[in-house]
């Protein structure tokens, strides 16, 4: 019998509807008005519901258990008319309400756990003795967190809670009461023994940050993907691939002897034109008889699932590399200065440290065939349309611990920051990560966790033996396994909003991280907060002695998931 979650809508825009969610396809269900939620409510009529209101997590075992987590919703999440704080355990028959007076959803599971008793039949009358007991003042109750429902609050509840639910709530109350007593003891010891004693007590009581990080990683690993990308740029006018023009590394001396222009350099040197804006690579639609290098490359990266129908977020420099800075694959080149008639005025060797910070999509100089005034084009950046376009020869997506590559398609690219969206087509519903835009509330020191596929991490290779009679043999494939890195927000850098003096960051809108155990290949991976919500997209890092890494705020990824007016 296939286990599944059953939700019956008792009120709201979906009143009377029933939805079923097989556990083989879902490990969590996010409820809200956002289109990225697995359970989407009407954005106009269910206006008490937040965009990301609450979430049901499935915990597998001999018998599945279910937890309901409020996602800092504006109007709160209620179970049996009691507002919850944090996470509570759900039982079949519990009524979830999204805000006071908001939509009500009856939770059920199939098959029901054996420990769940049949719902109690309601009597048509209330006995005098019970009525007296119901209105009698309850005895003083111990101090407990607000997430716990006191037994006295259950008696008059219209939710129809059964005995098993009441016993569970009492047990939760006692357990959490003991937890708060331990916390009080820990605070006293802190004042006596200092921070060291408190850290030890915290680790013993709550398991420490490492265990929390492990749980977040295990829950989200299946939604973090590995990218393999190969790309190039194309001249739209001719439809041909573009190459970087090179010249022979030769010169004729005053005595007529021929020698290398740059001793020890390769036989061909890439040409950079001297323009009013600096150096610009000279491009051609011709490959120079195999002596010109194609502009493009291949790389790997990371990403993550943001919708059950196959949309993924990653970095722009992973999925659309032609829209970011190009790394020239040469040790040395030549700077060519021309006069008004395109005659050579000056030729100067230039080292890789002086190569320009060049964006392939912004190329300005293109030639066709042999160099000459008749086929030399200076490209002006157009407001509409494109003259140079990038293309992915392959954009393959692989899920964690899988070997099958899934072709991806570039769906959207941010025009202001290092974020892109990719779409894959797969029949089965995917599990999306929970996104949380905390841009206005994030602070230095907040804990973060990063998942991804840094290229420095040793790879696992699997041998695949063909079972196809028309293609015999075997091949080796990388089996991606994500790396977990833990750190903090080192600094919040605001690029778009200045202070009263008008100061702003030239680096852009980023979170500076103290996560230094990762690097290239992790680009595009999710950055989680301590509750397992994605708050950023890992983007880059420094390469000097002091290593600093950066993440793009998740709000820029969420912008690609919809449309936004700018006027």
Coordinates of C-alpha atoms in Angstrom, one line a residue, residues 69-472:
X69 CA 6.8 24.1 10.7
X70 CA 5.7 27.7 10.7
X71 CA 7.8 29.7 8.2
X72 CA 7.6 33.0 10.1
X73 CA 4.2 33.7 8.5
X74 CA 2.7 37.1 9.2
X75 CA -0.6 35.8 10.6
X76 CA 0.7 32.5 12.2
X77 CA -0.1 28.8 11.8
X78 CA -2.7 27.1 14.1
X79 CA -3.3 23.5 15.0
X80 CA -6.5 22.8 16.9
X81 CA -7.0 26.6 17.2
X82 CA -3.7 27.0 19.0
X83 CA -0.9 29.1 17.4
X84 CA 2.3 27.2 17.0
X85 CA 5.8 28.5 17.3
X86 CA 8.5 26.5 15.5
X87 CA 7.8 22.8 14.8
X88 CA 5.0 20.5 16.1
X89 CA 4.1 16.8 15.4
X90 CA 1.0 16.2 13.3
X91 CA -1.4 13.4 13.7
X92 CA -4.1 12.3 11.3
X93 CA -7.2 14.3 11.9
X94 CA -5.4 17.5 13.0
X95 CA -6.8 20.7 11.6
X96 CA -4.2 23.2 10.2
X97 CA -5.4 26.8 10.0
X98 CA -3.5 29.4 8.1
X99 CA -4.0 32.6 10.1
X100 CA -7.0 33.3 12.5
X101 CA -10.1 32.9 10.4
X102 CA -8.0 31.7 7.5
X103 CA -8.2 28.5 5.4
X104 CA -8.5 25.3 7.3
X105 CA -6.9 22.0 6.1
X106 CA -7.5 18.6 7.6
X107 CA -4.3 16.5 7.7
X108 CA -4.5 12.8 7.1
X109 CA -2.0 10.0 6.2
X110 CA -2.7 6.7 4.4
X111 CA -2.2 4.2 5.8
X112 CA -2.7 5.6 9.2
X113 CA -0.1 4.6 11.8
X114 CA -1.2 1.7 14.0
X115 CA -0.9 3.8 17.1
X116 CA -3.6 6.3 15.9
X117 CA -7.0 5.5 17.5
X118 CA -10.3 5.9 15.7
X119 CA -11.7 9.4 16.1
X120 CA -13.9 9.8 19.2
X121 CA -17.6 10.1 18.4
X122 CA -19.0 13.3 19.7
X123 CA -22.0 13.1 22.1
X124 CA -25.1 15.1 21.3
X125 CA -25.3 16.4 24.9
X126 CA -22.8 17.4 27.5
X127 CA -23.2 15.8 30.9
X128 CA -23.6 18.1 33.9
X129 CA -20.5 16.8 35.6
X130 CA -18.4 17.3 32.5
X131 CA -19.9 20.8 32.0
X132 CA -18.9 21.7 35.6
X133 CA -15.4 20.4 35.1
X134 CA -15.1 22.3 31.8
X135 CA -15.8 25.7 33.4
X136 CA -13.8 25.0 36.6
X137 CA -10.7 27.1 36.9
X138 CA -7.7 25.0 35.9
X139 CA -4.8 24.4 38.4
X140 CA -1.6 26.5 37.9
X141 CA 0.4 25.1 35.0
X142 CA 4.2 25.0 34.7
X143 CA 5.9 27.5 32.4
X144 CA 6.3 26.0 28.9
X145 CA 7.1 27.4 25.5
X146 CA 4.2 28.9 23.5
X147 CA 4.4 26.1 21.0
X148 CA 3.1 23.7 23.6
X149 CA -0.7 23.4 24.0
X150 CA -1.6 23.1 27.7
X151 CA -4.1 20.3 28.5
X152 CA -6.7 22.8 29.8
X153 CA -6.8 24.5 26.4
X154 CA -7.8 21.2 24.7
X155 CA -11.0 20.6 26.7
X156 CA -13.2 23.2 25.0
X157 CA -11.5 22.9 21.6
X158 CA -13.8 22.4 18.6
X159 CA -11.0 20.6 16.7
X160 CA -12.2 17.1 17.9
X161 CA -8.8 16.0 19.2
X162 CA -8.5 12.3 20.2
X163 CA -6.9 10.8 23.3
X164 CA -3.7 10.0 21.5
X165 CA -3.3 13.6 20.4
X166 CA -3.9 14.9 24.0
X167 CA -1.4 12.4 25.4
X168 CA 1.2 13.4 22.8
X169 CA 0.7 17.1 23.6
X170 CA 1.2 16.4 27.3
X171 CA 4.3 14.5 26.6
X172 CA 5.6 17.3 24.4
X173 CA 4.8 19.8 27.2
X174 CA 6.7 17.8 29.8
X175 CA 9.7 17.2 27.5
X176 CA 9.9 20.9 26.5
X177 CA 9.5 22.0 30.1
X178 CA 12.5 19.9 31.1
X179 CA 14.4 21.4 28.2
X180 CA 13.7 25.0 29.5
X181 CA 14.8 23.9 33.0
X182 CA 18.1 22.7 31.5
X183 CA 18.5 26.0 29.6
X184 CA 18.0 27.9 32.9
X185 CA 20.7 25.9 34.5
X186 CA 23.0 26.5 31.5
X187 CA 22.5 30.3 31.8
X188 CA 23.4 30.2 35.5
X189 CA 26.6 28.2 34.8
X190 CA 27.4 30.7 32.0
X191 CA 27.5 33.5 34.5
X192 CA 29.8 31.5 36.7
X193 CA 32.1 29.6 34.4
X194 CA 32.0 31.8 31.2
X195 CA 31.5 31.1 27.6
X196 CA 33.5 27.9 27.5
X197 CA 31.2 26.1 30.0
X198 CA 28.1 27.3 28.2
X199 CA 29.3 26.0 24.8
X200 CA 30.0 22.6 26.4
X201 CA 26.5 22.5 28.0
X202 CA 24.9 23.6 24.7
X203 CA 26.7 20.8 22.8
X204 CA 25.6 18.2 25.3
X205 CA 22.0 19.3 25.5
X206 CA 21.3 20.1 21.8
X207 CA 23.8 18.0 19.9
X208 CA 25.9 20.9 18.6
X209 CA 25.9 22.7 15.3
X210 CA 27.6 19.9 13.4
X211 CA 24.7 17.6 13.9
X212 CA 22.3 20.3 12.8
X213 CA 24.3 20.9 9.7
X214 CA 24.4 17.2 8.9
X215 CA 20.6 17.0 9.2
X216 CA 20.1 19.9 6.8
X217 CA 22.6 18.4 4.3
X218 CA 20.8 15.0 4.4
X219 CA 17.4 16.5 3.9
X220 CA 18.4 18.7 0.9
X221 CA 21.1 16.7 -0.9
X222 CA 18.8 15.2 -3.4
X223 CA 17.8 18.7 -4.6
X224 CA 21.4 20.0 -5.2
X225 CA 22.6 19.4 -8.8
X226 CA 25.9 19.1 -10.6
X227 CA 26.4 21.1 -13.9
X228 CA 28.7 20.3 -16.8
X229 CA 28.8 23.0 -19.4
X230 CA 30.5 23.6 -22.8
X231 CA 29.9 26.9 -24.6
X232 CA 30.9 29.3 -27.4
X233 CA 30.0 32.7 -29.0
X234 CA 28.5 33.3 -32.4
X235 CA 28.4 36.2 -34.8
X236 CA 24.7 36.8 -35.4
X237 CA 25.3 38.4 -38.8
X238 CA 27.1 35.4 -40.3
X239 CA 25.9 32.7 -37.9
X240 CA 29.4 31.5 -37.5
X241 CA 31.5 30.7 -34.4
X242 CA 34.0 33.4 -33.4
X243 CA 37.8 32.8 -32.9
X244 CA 40.5 34.9 -31.3
X245 CA 42.9 36.1 -34.1
X246 CA 46.6 35.2 -33.6
X247 CA 49.8 36.0 -35.4
X248 CA 53.0 34.0 -35.8
X249 CA 55.5 34.6 -33.0
X250 CA 58.1 35.8 -35.5
X251 CA 60.0 39.0 -36.3
X252 CA 62.7 40.1 -38.7
X253 CA 65.6 42.0 -37.2
X254 CA 67.5 44.9 -38.6
X255 CA 70.1 42.5 -40.1
X256 CA 67.3 40.5 -41.9
X257 CA 67.5 37.6 -39.5
X258 CA 64.3 36.0 -38.4
X259 CA 63.6 35.3 -34.7
X260 CA 60.8 35.1 -32.1
X261 CA 58.9 38.2 -31.2
X262 CA 58.5 36.9 -27.6
X263 CA 61.2 34.4 -26.8
X264 CA 59.9 31.2 -25.1
X265 CA 56.3 32.0 -26.0
X266 CA 54.0 29.7 -28.1
X267 CA 54.3 29.8 -31.9
X268 CA 51.2 31.9 -32.3
X269 CA 50.3 35.0 -30.2
X270 CA 46.7 36.3 -29.7
X271 CA 46.2 39.8 -30.9
X272 CA 44.6 42.6 -28.8
X273 CA 43.7 45.9 -30.5
X274 CA 44.5 49.2 -28.8
X275 CA 41.3 51.2 -28.6
X276 CA 40.2 54.3 -26.7
X277 CA 38.8 52.0 -24.0
X278 CA 41.9 49.9 -23.6
X279 CA 42.7 46.5 -25.1
X280 CA 40.1 44.6 -27.1
X281 CA 40.6 41.0 -28.5
X282 CA 40.4 40.8 -32.3
X283 CA 37.8 38.2 -33.3
X284 CA 37.2 36.5 -36.6
X285 CA 34.6 34.2 -38.1
X286 CA 37.6 32.2 -39.6
X287 CA 39.7 29.8 -37.6
X288 CA 43.0 30.8 -39.3
X289 CA 43.7 27.3 -40.6
X290 CA 43.4 26.0 -37.1
X291 CA 45.8 28.6 -35.6
X292 CA 43.1 30.7 -34.0
X293 CA 41.6 29.6 -30.7
X294 CA 37.8 29.4 -30.4
X295 CA 36.3 31.7 -27.8
X296 CA 34.5 29.5 -25.4
X297 CA 35.3 26.7 -22.9
X298 CA 34.0 24.1 -20.6
X299 CA 33.5 24.0 -16.8
X300 CA 31.4 22.5 -14.0
X301 CA 29.2 24.1 -11.4
X302 CA 26.4 23.6 -8.9
X303 CA 22.7 24.5 -8.7
X304 CA 19.5 23.6 -6.9
X305 CA 15.8 22.8 -7.6
X306 CA 13.3 25.6 -7.0
X307 CA 10.2 24.1 -8.5
X308 CA 8.8 20.6 -8.7
X309 CA 8.4 20.9 -12.6
X310 CA 12.2 21.2 -13.2
X311 CA 13.4 24.8 -12.8
X312 CA 16.8 25.2 -11.2
X313 CA 18.8 28.2 -10.0
X314 CA 22.5 28.7 -10.5
X315 CA 25.1 31.4 -11.3
X316 CA 25.1 33.4 -14.5
X317 CA 28.7 32.5 -15.0
X318 CA 27.8 28.8 -14.8
X319 CA 24.9 28.7 -17.2
X320 CA 25.7 31.7 -19.5
X321 CA 29.4 32.1 -19.2
X322 CA 29.6 34.5 -22.2
X323 CA 28.0 37.1 -20.0
X324 CA 30.8 37.2 -17.4
X325 CA 34.5 37.9 -17.4
X326 CA 36.5 35.7 -19.8
X327 CA 39.7 34.0 -18.7
X328 CA 42.1 34.1 -21.6
X329 CA 44.0 30.8 -21.9
X330 CA 47.4 32.3 -23.0
X331 CA 50.5 33.3 -21.1
X332 CA 51.3 36.3 -23.4
X333 CA 49.9 38.1 -26.4
X334 CA 50.5 41.2 -28.5
X335 CA 48.9 44.7 -28.4
X336 CA 48.3 46.0 -31.9
X337 CA 47.9 49.7 -32.6
X338 CA 46.5 50.7 -36.0
X339 CA 46.3 54.0 -37.8
X340 CA 43.2 55.4 -39.5
X341 CA 43.9 53.3 -42.6
X342 CA 44.2 50.1 -40.5
X343 CA 47.9 49.9 -41.0
X344 CA 50.1 48.7 -38.2
X345 CA 51.5 51.6 -36.2
X346 CA 52.9 49.7 -33.2
X347 CA 53.2 46.1 -32.0
X348 CA 54.0 45.5 -28.3
X349 CA 54.1 42.2 -26.3
X350 CA 51.7 42.1 -23.4
X351 CA 51.6 39.7 -20.5
X352 CA 48.5 37.9 -19.1
X353 CA 48.4 40.2 -16.1
X354 CA 47.6 43.1 -18.5
X355 CA 44.9 41.3 -20.5
X356 CA 41.5 43.2 -20.4
X357 CA 38.6 42.4 -18.2
X358 CA 36.5 41.3 -21.2
X359 CA 32.9 40.1 -21.5
X360 CA 32.5 37.9 -24.7
X361 CA 28.9 39.1 -25.2
X362 CA 30.2 42.7 -25.4
X363 CA 32.8 42.0 -28.2
X364 CA 33.5 45.1 -30.3
X365 CA 35.8 44.0 -33.1
X366 CA 35.1 41.2 -35.7
X367 CA 36.8 40.3 -39.0
X368 CA 35.9 37.8 -41.7
X369 CA 38.7 35.9 -43.5
X370 CA 41.9 37.7 -44.1
X371 CA 42.4 40.9 -42.1
X372 CA 41.6 44.1 -44.2
X373 CA 39.5 47.2 -44.3
X374 CA 36.8 45.5 -46.3
X375 CA 35.9 42.9 -43.7
X376 CA 36.7 44.7 -40.5
X377 CA 33.7 45.6 -38.3
X378 CA 33.5 47.7 -35.2
X379 CA 30.4 46.6 -33.3
X380 CA 28.3 49.2 -31.5
X381 CA 26.3 47.9 -28.5
X382 CA 22.7 47.8 -29.6
X383 CA 19.8 48.8 -27.3
X384 CA 17.6 46.1 -28.8
X385 CA 18.6 42.9 -30.5
X386 CA 22.0 41.2 -30.4
X387 CA 25.1 41.2 -32.6
X388 CA 27.1 38.6 -30.6
X389 CA 25.3 35.7 -28.8
X390 CA 26.5 32.9 -26.6
X391 CA 25.4 29.3 -26.9
X392 CA 25.8 26.2 -24.7
X393 CA 26.9 23.2 -26.7
X394 CA 25.9 21.2 -23.7
X395 CA 24.3 22.1 -20.4
X396 CA 24.1 18.7 -18.5
X397 CA 22.5 18.3 -15.1
X398 CA 23.2 15.4 -12.8
X399 CA 21.5 14.8 -9.4
X400 CA 23.5 13.8 -6.4
X401 CA 24.9 10.2 -6.5
X402 CA 23.4 9.6 -9.9
X403 CA 25.2 8.9 -13.2
X404 CA 22.5 9.8 -15.8
X405 CA 23.0 13.3 -17.4
X406 CA 19.9 15.3 -18.1
X407 CA 20.1 18.0 -20.8
X408 CA 19.2 21.4 -19.5
X409 CA 18.0 24.6 -21.3
X410 CA 18.9 28.1 -20.3
X411 CA 15.6 29.7 -19.2
X412 CA 16.4 33.1 -17.8
X413 CA 19.5 35.3 -17.0
X414 CA 19.6 38.2 -14.6
X415 CA 20.7 41.4 -16.2
X416 CA 22.0 42.8 -12.9
X417 CA 23.7 40.1 -10.9
X418 CA 25.3 36.6 -11.1
X419 CA 22.1 34.5 -11.3
X420 CA 20.6 32.3 -14.0
X421 CA 17.7 29.8 -14.3
X422 CA 17.9 26.5 -16.1
X423 CA 15.0 24.2 -17.0
X424 CA 15.1 20.4 -17.3
X425 CA 12.4 18.1 -18.5
X426 CA 11.7 15.1 -16.3
X427 CA 8.3 13.4 -15.8
X428 CA 8.6 12.8 -12.1
X429 CA 7.9 15.8 -9.7
X430 CA 11.1 17.1 -8.0
X431 CA 11.5 18.3 -4.5
X432 CA 12.2 22.0 -4.4
X433 CA 14.3 23.7 -1.7
X434 CA 12.7 26.2 0.6
X435 CA 13.6 29.8 -0.3
X436 CA 13.8 32.5 2.4
X437 CA 14.4 36.2 1.5
X438 CA 16.0 37.6 4.7
X439 CA 17.8 40.5 3.0
X440 CA 16.4 43.1 5.3
X441 CA 17.1 41.1 8.5
X442 CA 20.4 39.3 7.9
X443 CA 23.3 40.1 10.2
X444 CA 27.0 39.5 10.4
X445 CA 27.6 36.4 12.5
X446 CA 24.5 34.5 11.3
X447 CA 25.3 30.8 10.7
X448 CA 25.3 29.5 7.1
X449 CA 25.8 26.2 5.4
X450 CA 26.8 25.7 1.8
X451 CA 26.2 22.6 -0.4
X452 CA 27.8 22.1 -3.8
X453 CA 30.4 20.4 -5.9
X454 CA 33.8 22.1 -5.6
X455 CA 36.3 20.9 -8.2
X456 CA 39.0 20.6 -5.5
X457 CA 37.1 17.8 -3.8
X458 CA 38.1 14.3 -5.0
X459 CA 35.7 12.8 -7.5
X460 CA 34.0 9.4 -7.5
X461 CA 34.1 7.7 -10.9
X462 CA 31.7 4.9 -11.8
X463 CA 32.2 2.5 -14.7
X464 CA 29.1 2.1 -16.9
X465 CA 28.9 -1.1 -18.9
X466 CA 26.7 -0.8 -22.0
X467 CA 23.8 -3.2 -22.3
X468 CA 23.1 -2.0 -25.9
X469 CA 24.0 -4.6 -28.5
X470 CA 24.6 -1.8 -31.0
X471 CA 27.1 0.0 -28.7
X472 CA 29.2 -2.3 -26.7

